[in-house]
Short mmCIF file of C-alpha atoms in Angstrom, two decimals:
data_model
loop_
_atom_site.label_atom_id
_atom_site.label_comp_id
_atom_site.label_asym_id
_atom_site.label_seq_id
_atom_site.Cartn_x
_atom_site.Cartn_y
_atom_site.Cartn_z
CA MET P 166 52.77 21.09 58.99
CA THR P 167 53.37 17.66 60.54
CA GLU P 168 51.43 16.40 63.48
CA PRO P 169 53.38 15.94 66.71
CA VAL P 170 54.32 12.35 67.48
CA PRO P 171 52.50 11.19 70.62
CA VAL P 172 54.70 10.12 73.49
CA VAL P 173 53.61 6.89 75.18
CA ASP P 174 54.56 6.23 78.81
CA VAL P 175 55.37 2.54 78.56
CA SER P 176 55.64 2.07 82.30
CA GLU P 177 52.01 3.15 82.79
CA LYS P 178 50.11 2.46 79.56
CA ASP P 179 51.92 -0.50 77.99
CA PRO P 180 51.42 -3.68 79.99
CA ARG P 181 54.64 -5.01 78.51
CA GLY P 182 56.63 -2.07 79.84
CA ASP P 183 57.48 -3.72 83.15
CA ARG P 184 58.42 -6.91 81.33
CA TRP P 185 60.77 -5.08 78.99
CA SER P 186 62.30 -3.18 81.91
CA THR P 187 62.82 -6.40 83.84
CA ARG P 188 64.49 -8.07 80.89
CA ARG P 189 66.65 -5.06 80.14
CA PHE P 190 67.95 -5.08 83.71
CA SER P 191 67.53 -8.76 84.50
CA LEU P 192 69.74 -10.50 87.02
CA ARG P 193 71.36 -12.56 84.27
CA GLY P 194 72.19 -9.38 82.36
CA ARG P 195 73.55 -7.72 85.50
CA VAL P 196 75.78 -10.74 86.23
CA THR P 197 77.09 -10.71 82.66
CA LEU P 198 77.66 -6.97 82.77
CA LEU P 199 79.38 -7.21 86.15
CA ALA P 200 81.70 -9.99 84.93
CA ALA P 201 82.57 -8.08 81.76
CA ALA P 202 83.08 -4.82 83.67
CA SER P 203 85.27 -6.52 86.29
CA VAL P 204 87.46 -8.15 83.66
CA ALA P 205 87.55 -4.94 81.64
CA GLY P 206 88.72 -3.01 84.70
CA ALA P 207 91.35 -5.61 85.56
CA VAL P 208 92.57 -5.83 81.95
CA ALA P 209 92.69 -2.06 81.68
CA LEU P 210 94.76 -1.73 84.87
CA VAL P 211 97.13 -4.56 83.89
CA SER P 212 97.49 -3.26 80.33
CA LEU P 213 98.12 0.28 81.49
CA GLY P 214 100.68 -0.91 84.03
CA ALA P 215 102.42 -3.11 81.47
CA TYR P 216 102.45 -0.32 78.88
CA LEU P 217 103.91 2.21 81.33
CA VAL P 218 106.58 -0.22 82.55
CA VAL P 219 107.61 -1.17 79.00
CA LYS P 220 107.59 2.46 77.94
CA ASP P 221 109.86 3.47 80.82
CA ASN P 222 112.18 0.55 80.11
CA LEU P 223 112.41 1.32 76.39
CA TYR P 224 113.13 5.00 76.97
CA GLN P 225 115.64 4.11 79.68
CA GLN P 226 117.37 1.74 77.26
CA VAL P 227 117.55 4.54 74.67
CA ASP P 228 119.02 6.91 77.25
CA ASP P 229 121.51 4.34 78.56
CA ASN P 230 122.56 3.45 75.00
CA LEU P 231 123.00 7.10 74.09
CA LEU P 232 125.06 7.86 77.19
CA ALA P 233 127.26 4.83 76.61
CA ARG P 234 127.78 5.71 72.95
CA ALA P 235 128.46 9.32 73.84
CA GLN P 236 131.04 8.34 76.46
CA ALA P 237 132.67 5.99 73.94
CA ALA P 238 132.74 8.81 71.37
CA VAL P 239 134.38 11.13 73.89
CA ASP P 240 136.96 8.52 74.74
CA SER P 241 137.65 7.57 71.10
CA PRO P 242 140.97 8.78 69.58
CA GLN P 243 141.19 11.46 66.95
CA VAL P 244 141.38 10.26 63.33
CA GLN P 245 143.20 12.27 60.66
CA THR P 246 141.14 12.80 57.54
CA GLU P 247 142.09 14.59 54.39
CA LEU P 248 140.84 17.90 55.76
CA GLN P 249 140.98 17.65 59.53
CA GLN P 250 141.13 15.46 62.55
CA VAL P 251 137.76 14.09 63.70
CA PRO P 252 136.77 11.69 66.49
CA GLY P 253 137.01 8.07 65.49
CA ALA P 254 133.42 7.58 66.60
CA PHE P 255 132.32 9.41 63.45
CA LEU P 256 133.31 6.33 61.49
CA ALA P 257 131.06 3.95 63.42
CA SER P 258 127.89 5.92 64.01
CA ALA P 259 125.75 5.27 60.97
CA ASP P 260 122.66 4.64 63.14
CA LEU P 261 123.08 7.91 65.07
CA GLN P 262 123.23 11.60 64.46
CA ILE P 263 126.61 12.59 65.88
CA GLY P 264 128.56 15.76 65.92
CA GLN P 265 131.30 17.69 67.74
CA LEU P 266 130.18 21.04 69.06
CA THR P 267 132.92 23.66 69.43
CA VAL P 268 132.24 26.91 71.22
CA GLY P 269 134.75 29.72 70.73
CA GLU P 270 134.53 33.00 68.94
CA LYS P 271 131.74 31.29 67.10
CA ILE P 272 129.78 28.10 67.52
CA ARG P 273 130.66 25.33 65.09
CA LEU P 274 129.21 21.83 64.78
CA THR P 275 131.33 19.22 63.03
CA PHE P 276 129.57 16.06 61.88
CA PRO P 277 130.27 13.26 59.34
CA GLN P 278 129.65 14.13 55.74
CA SER P 279 127.69 10.92 55.26
CA GLY P 280 125.59 11.52 58.35
CA SER P 281 122.92 13.97 59.33
CA ARG P 282 123.40 16.87 61.61
CA PRO P 283 122.35 16.39 65.24
CA PRO P 284 120.23 19.14 66.78
CA TYR P 285 121.82 21.33 69.43
CA GLY P 286 120.74 24.20 71.58
CA ALA P 287 121.42 26.03 74.82
CA ASP P 288 121.82 22.82 76.83
CA GLU P 289 124.50 21.45 74.53
CA ILE P 290 126.32 24.81 74.42
CA ALA P 291 126.30 24.89 78.25
CA VAL P 292 127.94 21.44 78.28
CA ALA P 293 130.64 22.61 75.80
CA THR P 294 131.43 25.68 77.88
CA GLY P 295 131.62 23.59 81.03
CA ASP P 296 128.54 25.08 82.70
CA LYS P 297 126.82 21.65 82.80
CA ALA P 298 128.29 18.20 83.37
CA PHE P 299 126.07 16.71 80.66
CA SER P 300 122.66 17.17 79.06
CA LEU P 301 119.95 14.71 78.04
CA ARG P 302 116.76 15.93 76.47
CA THR P 303 114.11 15.24 73.82
CA ASP P 304 114.14 17.52 70.81
CA PRO P 305 110.53 18.17 69.76
CA LYS P 306 111.40 19.28 66.24
CA THR P 307 113.25 16.13 65.20
CA ASP P 308 111.48 13.81 67.71
CA SER P 309 114.82 12.49 68.86
CA ARG P 310 116.68 12.01 72.08
CA VAL P 311 119.79 14.23 72.34
CA VAL P 312 122.76 13.74 74.69
CA ALA P 313 125.85 15.90 75.11
CA LEU P 314 129.05 15.13 77.02
CA PRO P 315 132.00 17.55 77.47
CA GLN P 316 135.32 16.93 75.68
CA GLY P 317 137.19 19.89 77.14
CA ASP P 318 138.65 22.96 75.46
CA GLY P 319 135.17 24.31 74.66
CA GLN P 320 134.05 21.14 72.90
CA ALA P 321 131.20 18.70 73.49
CA MET P 322 130.20 15.46 71.83
CA VAL P 323 126.55 15.58 70.75
CA LEU P 324 124.61 12.40 69.86
CA ALA P 325 120.95 12.14 68.82
CA GLN P 326 118.81 9.06 68.22
CA SER P 327 115.34 9.08 66.68
CA LEU P 328 112.47 7.94 68.92
CA GLY P 329 110.47 6.68 65.93
CA PRO P 330 111.39 2.98 66.32
CA THR P 331 110.67 3.11 70.04
CA LYS P 332 107.28 4.71 69.50
CA ARG P 333 106.44 2.18 66.80
CA THR P 334 107.23 -0.60 69.27
CA LEU P 335 105.01 1.03 71.88
CA ASN P 336 102.19 1.44 69.36
CA GLU P 337 102.43 -2.22 68.41
CA LEU P 338 102.37 -3.13 72.11
CA SER P 339 99.27 -1.01 72.73
CA VAL P 340 97.47 -2.70 69.81
CA VAL P 341 98.39 -6.16 71.15
CA LEU P 342 97.25 -5.25 74.67
CA PHE P 343 93.99 -3.82 73.32
CA LEU P 344 93.25 -6.95 71.28
CA ILE P 345 94.10 -9.28 74.16
CA GLY P 346 92.05 -7.17 76.58
CA GLY P 347 89.09 -7.09 74.21
CA ALA P 348 89.26 -10.86 73.76
CA GLY P 349 89.44 -11.28 77.54
CA ILE P 350 86.37 -9.08 78.01
CA LEU P 351 84.42 -11.08 75.43
CA VAL P 352 85.43 -14.35 77.08
CA ALA P 353 84.47 -12.98 80.48
CA ALA P 354 81.09 -11.85 79.16
CA ALA P 355 80.48 -15.28 77.64
CA ALA P 356 81.58 -17.01 80.84
CA GLY P 357 79.40 -14.68 82.91
CA THR P 358 76.43 -15.43 80.70
CA ALA P 359 77.04 -19.19 81.00
CA VAL P 360 77.48 -19.01 84.76
CA ALA P 361 74.42 -16.80 85.17
CA ARG P 362 72.32 -19.09 82.99
CA ALA P 363 73.41 -22.20 84.91
CA GLY P 364 73.31 -20.56 88.33
CA LEU P 365 69.96 -18.87 87.86
CA ARG P 366 68.20 -21.92 86.44
CA PRO P 367 66.67 -22.66 89.89
CA VAL P 368 65.51 -19.05 90.04
CA ASP P 369 63.83 -19.52 86.65
CA ARG P 370 62.10 -22.59 88.04
CA LEU P 371 60.97 -20.61 91.06
CA THR P 372 59.69 -17.85 88.79
CA SER P 373 57.81 -20.34 86.62
CA ALA P 374 56.36 -21.98 89.71
CA ALA P 375 55.24 -18.64 91.13
CA GLU P 376 53.62 -17.73 87.81
CA ARG P 377 51.97 -21.17 87.72
CA VAL P 378 50.62 -20.71 91.24
CA ALA P 379 49.34 -17.22 90.42
CA THR P 380 47.68 -18.43 87.21
CA THR P 381 46.37 -21.89 88.08
CA GLY P 382 46.58 -22.15 91.87
CA ASP P 383 48.65 -25.34 91.45
CA LEU P 384 50.72 -25.78 94.63
CA ARG P 385 52.85 -28.75 93.58
CA PRO P 386 56.43 -28.59 94.93
CA ILE P 387 59.40 -27.83 92.69
CA PRO P 388 62.11 -30.50 92.17
CA VAL P 389 65.23 -29.68 94.21
CA SER P 390 68.73 -30.45 92.96
CA GLY P 391 72.01 -29.73 94.73
CA ASP P 392 72.67 -28.33 98.19
CA ASP P 393 73.68 -24.73 97.52
CA GLU P 394 71.92 -21.51 98.47
CA LEU P 395 69.51 -21.71 95.54
CA ALA P 396 68.61 -25.29 96.47
CA ARG P 397 67.83 -24.14 100.01
CA LEU P 398 65.79 -21.30 98.53
CA THR P 399 63.84 -23.85 96.50
CA GLN P 400 63.26 -25.96 99.60
CA THR P 401 62.03 -22.89 101.46
CA PHE P 402 59.70 -22.07 98.58
CA ASN P 403 58.40 -25.65 98.63
CA THR P 404 57.81 -25.32 102.37
CA MET P 405 55.86 -22.13 101.72
CA LEU P 406 53.82 -23.89 99.03
CA GLY P 407 53.09 -26.71 101.46
CA THR P 408 52.00 -24.23 104.11
CA VAL P 409 49.71 -22.46 101.65
CA ALA P 410 48.28 -25.79 100.48
CA GLU P 411 47.68 -26.86 104.06
CA SER P 412 46.01 -23.54 104.85
CA GLN P 413 43.77 -23.85 101.80
CA GLU P 414 42.88 -27.41 102.77
CA ARG P 415 42.00 -26.27 106.30
CA GLN P 416 39.85 -23.50 104.87
CA ARG P 417 38.06 -25.89 102.53
CA GLN P 418 37.52 -28.36 105.36
CA LEU P 419 36.27 -25.61 107.66
CA VAL P 420 33.81 -24.37 105.05
CA ALA P 421 32.62 -27.91 104.33
CA ASP P 422 32.23 -28.76 108.01
CA ALA P 423 30.58 -25.43 108.75
CA GLY P 424 28.11 -25.95 105.91
CA HIS P 425 27.30 -29.42 107.22
CA GLU P 426 26.84 -28.21 110.81
CA LEU P 427 24.77 -25.19 109.81
CA ARG P 428 22.41 -27.24 107.68
CA THR P 429 20.73 -29.05 110.61
CA PRO P 430 19.86 -26.04 112.83
CA LEU P 431 18.86 -23.95 109.81
CA THR P 432 16.55 -26.70 108.54
CA SER P 433 15.00 -27.15 111.96
CA LEU P 434 14.63 -23.39 112.42
CA ARG P 435 13.00 -23.05 109.01
CA THR P 436 10.57 -25.89 109.78
CA ASN P 437 9.49 -24.31 113.07
CA LEU P 438 9.08 -20.87 111.50
CA GLU P 439 7.01 -22.29 108.62
CA LEU P 440 4.84 -24.12 111.17
CA LEU P 441 4.24 -20.89 113.09
CA LEU P 442 3.47 -18.97 109.89
CA SER P 443 1.07 -21.69 108.67
CA ALA P 444 -0.78 -21.67 111.98
CA SER P 445 -1.23 -17.89 111.74
CA ARG P 446 -2.93 -18.00 108.31
CA PRO P 447 -6.78 -17.60 108.17
CA GLY P 448 -8.59 -20.93 108.28
CA ALA P 449 -5.52 -22.87 109.37
CA ARG P 450 -5.52 -25.12 112.40
CA THR P 451 -4.41 -23.19 115.44
CA LEU P 452 -1.67 -24.38 117.73
CA SER P 453 -2.22 -24.97 121.39
CA ASP P 454 -0.41 -22.80 123.86
CA GLU P 455 1.75 -25.72 124.86
CA ASP P 456 2.73 -26.51 121.24
CA ARG P 457 3.46 -22.85 120.51
CA SER P 458 5.56 -22.60 123.64
CA ASP P 459 7.53 -25.71 122.64
CA ILE P 460 8.13 -24.37 119.11
CA GLU P 461 9.27 -21.00 120.45
CA ALA P 462 11.62 -22.73 122.86
CA ASP P 463 13.02 -24.78 119.97
CA ILE P 464 13.55 -21.61 117.92
CA ARG P 465 15.37 -19.91 120.79
CA GLY P 466 17.55 -22.96 121.30
CA GLN P 467 18.35 -23.18 117.60
CA LEU P 468 19.19 -19.47 117.49
CA ASP P 469 21.50 -19.93 120.49
CA GLU P 470 23.11 -22.88 118.75
CA LEU P 471 23.60 -20.84 115.56
CA THR P 472 25.00 -17.92 117.52
CA GLN P 473 27.52 -20.14 119.29
CA LEU P 474 28.47 -21.91 116.07
CA ILE P 475 29.02 -18.64 114.21
CA GLY P 476 31.01 -17.25 117.13
CA ASP P 477 33.25 -20.32 117.17
CA LEU P 478 33.76 -20.09 113.42
CA VAL P 479 34.72 -16.44 113.73
CA GLU P 480 37.15 -17.31 116.52
CA LEU P 481 38.78 -20.01 114.42
CA ALA P 482 39.09 -17.68 111.46
CA ARG P 483 40.57 -14.98 113.70
CA GLN P 484 43.10 -17.40 115.17
CA ASP P 485 44.24 -18.43 111.69
CA GLU P 486 45.35 -14.85 111.06
CA PRO P 487 49.04 -14.13 111.76
CA ARG P 488 49.64 -12.18 114.93
CA ILE P 489 52.70 -9.98 115.15
CA GLU P 490 52.16 -8.18 118.45
CA HIS P 491 52.29 -10.21 121.66
CA GLU P 492 52.16 -9.18 125.28
CA ARG P 493 53.14 -10.44 128.68
CA VAL P 494 50.45 -12.81 129.90
CA GLU P 495 49.85 -13.67 133.55
CA MET P 496 48.16 -17.06 133.38
CA VAL P 497 46.70 -16.70 136.88
CA ASP P 498 44.83 -13.56 135.78
CA VAL P 499 43.70 -15.29 132.56
CA VAL P 500 42.33 -18.32 134.46
CA GLU P 501 40.58 -16.15 137.06
CA ARG P 502 38.83 -14.06 134.41
CA ALA P 503 37.73 -17.23 132.64
CA LEU P 504 36.47 -18.64 135.98
CA ASP P 505 34.40 -15.51 136.59
CA ARG P 506 32.66 -15.98 133.26
CA ALA P 507 32.23 -19.74 133.74
CA ARG P 508 30.70 -19.38 137.24
CA ARG P 509 27.91 -17.18 135.88
CA ARG P 510 26.59 -20.10 133.80
CA ALA P 511 27.70 -23.02 135.97
CA GLY P 512 24.56 -23.19 138.12
CA GLU P 513 25.18 -25.31 141.22
CA ILE P 514 28.53 -26.63 140.03
CA GLU P 515 31.48 -25.60 142.19
CA PHE P 516 35.12 -25.01 141.23
CA ASP P 517 38.09 -26.30 143.21
CA VAL P 518 40.91 -23.93 142.18
CA SER P 519 44.66 -24.11 142.82
CA LEU P 520 46.80 -21.69 140.82
CA GLN P 521 50.54 -21.07 140.88
CA PRO P 522 52.02 -18.00 139.11
CA TRP P 523 53.12 -18.52 135.50
CA VAL P 524 54.07 -15.95 132.87
CA LEU P 525 54.45 -16.24 129.09
CA THR P 526 54.37 -14.05 126.01
CA GLY P 527 51.31 -14.39 123.80
CA ASP P 528 47.75 -13.38 123.01
CA THR P 529 45.71 -12.84 126.18
CA SER P 530 42.30 -13.03 124.52
CA ALA P 531 43.10 -16.30 122.71
CA LEU P 532 44.35 -17.95 125.89
CA GLU P 533 41.36 -16.73 127.88
CA ARG P 534 39.00 -18.13 125.25
CA ALA P 535 40.83 -21.47 125.37
CA VAL P 536 40.63 -21.68 129.17
CA LEU P 537 36.95 -20.69 129.10
CA ASN P 538 36.22 -23.43 126.56
CA LEU P 539 37.85 -26.01 128.84
CA LEU P 540 35.79 -24.79 131.81
CA ASP P 541 32.54 -24.70 129.83
CA ASN P 542 33.22 -28.18 128.52
CA ALA P 543 33.76 -29.44 132.08
CA VAL P 544 30.59 -27.73 133.31
CA LYS P 545 28.56 -29.18 130.45
CA PHE P 546 29.42 -32.77 131.33
CA SER P 547 29.39 -32.41 135.13
CA PRO P 548 26.17 -33.21 137.06
CA GLU P 549 24.52 -30.61 139.26
CA GLY P 550 26.15 -30.19 142.66
CA SER P 551 29.49 -31.64 141.53
CA THR P 552 32.91 -30.01 141.54
CA VAL P 553 35.23 -29.08 138.68
CA GLY P 554 38.92 -29.13 139.59
CA VAL P 555 41.19 -26.41 138.16
CA ARG P 556 44.95 -26.58 138.81
CA LEU P 557 47.81 -24.52 137.35
CA TYR P 558 51.38 -25.50 138.27
CA PRO P 559 54.86 -25.75 136.66
CA ILE P 560 56.32 -29.17 135.94
CA GLY P 561 60.01 -28.27 135.97
CA ASP P 562 60.94 -28.36 132.26
CA GLY P 563 60.18 -24.77 131.35
CA THR P 564 56.46 -25.43 130.96
CA ALA P 565 53.38 -25.32 133.15
CA VAL P 566 50.13 -27.28 132.88
CA LEU P 567 46.55 -26.21 133.43
CA GLU P 568 44.44 -29.20 134.39
CA VAL P 569 40.63 -29.09 134.24
CA GLU P 570 38.96 -32.15 135.74
CA ASP P 571 35.20 -32.73 135.63
CA SER P 572 32.91 -35.22 137.36
CA GLY P 573 31.16 -36.44 134.25
CA PRO P 574 31.11 -39.84 132.58
CA GLY P 575 34.55 -39.34 131.03
CA ILE P 576 35.67 -39.82 127.43
CA ALA P 577 35.42 -43.19 125.72
CA ASP P 578 38.67 -44.72 124.52
CA GLU P 579 37.61 -44.57 120.88
CA ASP P 580 36.81 -40.86 121.24
CA LEU P 581 40.10 -39.77 122.85
CA PRO P 582 42.05 -39.34 119.55
CA LYS P 583 39.23 -37.32 117.99
CA VAL P 584 38.02 -34.91 120.68
CA PHE P 585 40.14 -32.04 119.30
CA ASP P 586 38.93 -32.44 115.70
CA ARG P 587 36.72 -29.68 114.35
CA PHE P 588 32.99 -30.40 114.63
CA TYR P 589 33.61 -33.77 116.25
CA ARG P 590 31.03 -34.67 118.88
CA SER P 591 30.85 -37.96 120.71
CA SER P 592 27.61 -39.90 120.97
CA GLU P 593 27.10 -38.62 124.55
CA ALA P 594 27.65 -34.99 123.49
CA ARG P 595 25.26 -34.93 120.53
CA THR P 596 22.27 -34.41 122.80
CA LEU P 597 23.98 -31.48 124.54
CA PRO P 598 24.33 -27.91 123.24
CA GLY P 599 27.55 -27.06 121.47
CA SER P 600 29.14 -26.70 118.08
CA GLY P 601 31.98 -29.22 118.31
CA LEU P 602 34.55 -26.43 117.89
CA GLY P 603 35.41 -25.59 121.49
CA LEU P 604 38.25 -28.07 121.97
CA ALA P 605 39.56 -27.40 118.44
CA ILE P 606 39.90 -23.73 119.44
CA VAL P 607 41.78 -24.80 122.59
CA GLN P 608 44.23 -26.91 120.58
CA HIS P 609 44.79 -24.13 118.06
CA ALA P 610 45.53 -21.58 120.80
CA ALA P 611 47.92 -23.98 122.58
CA GLN P 612 49.90 -24.76 119.44
CA ARG P 613 50.13 -21.09 118.51
CA HIS P 614 51.83 -20.47 121.86
CA GLY P 615 54.27 -23.36 121.51
CA GLY P 616 52.30 -25.77 123.71
CA ASP P 617 49.69 -28.48 123.34
CA VAL P 618 46.56 -29.90 124.92
CA TYR P 619 45.81 -33.48 125.93
CA ALA P 620 42.66 -35.41 126.83
CA GLY P 621 42.59 -38.23 129.35
CA ARG P 622 40.71 -39.77 132.26
CA ALA P 623 40.68 -38.38 135.79
CA ALA P 624 41.10 -40.56 138.84
CA THR P 625 37.41 -40.01 139.63
CA GLY P 626 36.38 -41.31 136.20
CA GLY P 627 35.62 -37.95 134.60
CA ALA P 628 37.46 -36.22 131.79
CA LEU P 629 40.85 -34.61 132.42
CA MET P 630 41.94 -31.87 130.01
CA THR P 631 45.59 -30.76 130.28
CA LEU P 632 46.77 -27.52 128.65
CA ARG P 633 50.58 -27.29 128.54
CA LEU P 634 52.28 -23.94 127.87
CA PRO P 635 55.93 -22.75 127.88
CA GLY P 636 56.91 -19.80 130.01
CA ALA P 637 58.48 -18.97 133.36
CA PRO P 638 57.38 -18.58 136.98
CA ALA P 639 56.22 -15.07 137.75
#
């Protein structure tokens, strides 16, 4: 008793199963198969049409020849032989079976002694008796074409010609058409393979590049040649690789900058905590109430700084995610909500607000966070009792600007190109709370909505931040 052969599901258990399946039904194979099948179909239709046309013509020629010979036999004069008179056509019909059918008291068929007897039946008898004008049929027993024409007086001339030569010609034609069609299919398959190999070479490069990216993370672009659809596909793939490389570089830079910015508050926080723990040990020098209060204040400030920094990092990471759903955004409502939040921590600083309706499609929370960062930044640099100007108005080119003007010392010329960089803080801002990410978040939100943000000087000498966004008047 033999053991049953185990059946292996290649698609699930064999890691090469998908690879085999892909190769068996690869695009190159499908192109080759399609080319061969198309040519095979065309050759088959043409060959069949040619065969049928030639067949009809050959059989028509046989029929026309038989009818003409039969009419000539009917019209030929009688020739006296030693025994009887016979049609003269008997003497010139070596390639045919010919006979004279006489219907009277009995049916008699006269044919040349040197020839063979033509077949006859009811159709030929009907022609001899005058019931039919003529007959033309194929005799299945002798595989010949038989024609009968009336001669009068109960007689009919019967001629038969074998279809063997005609069928041999048709057989030879079918063999020739088959060989030519087969050669055409092979040539088409070879041409399809060559075209598929040449045409899909860029696809192979794309596949190799994708495998290289998946294996090594190498995001180098692929060389582009030509200007066809595959070349544009390669260019699009290179653009995607560039976008991925840029995203990875931003992530690496964000992590590096975040690590650098976190190191200082964490070190300071650890130092203060160790100082408090050391002072609480038995026999250690105790801290005065004033020193303890200062250390605790430092710890609270460092925790606030860490909280803000982590929140800004989370916001940047969230903004880097693709957003599919957008909503109608009323910028007046966004600015007013941001003003409500900014007033609660502005102290004695006032806001001079002038808002005109403006509507766009986007992310409400991201825009509100950007506006709030601009307001907080203005409050941070404005002295107590001053005023922060907030204006929203269209400028006539399909965009509107939100201007936030503070009463602070302004931005130095050397700092203007850098204020929107992540973690950048000017020398005046390093003594103030903040993570250096607020304006970077504003720029990111503006660019995501098709706009931009600019830094400049106000007429009063303070900083002027301008957020420009596309949209329409409400």
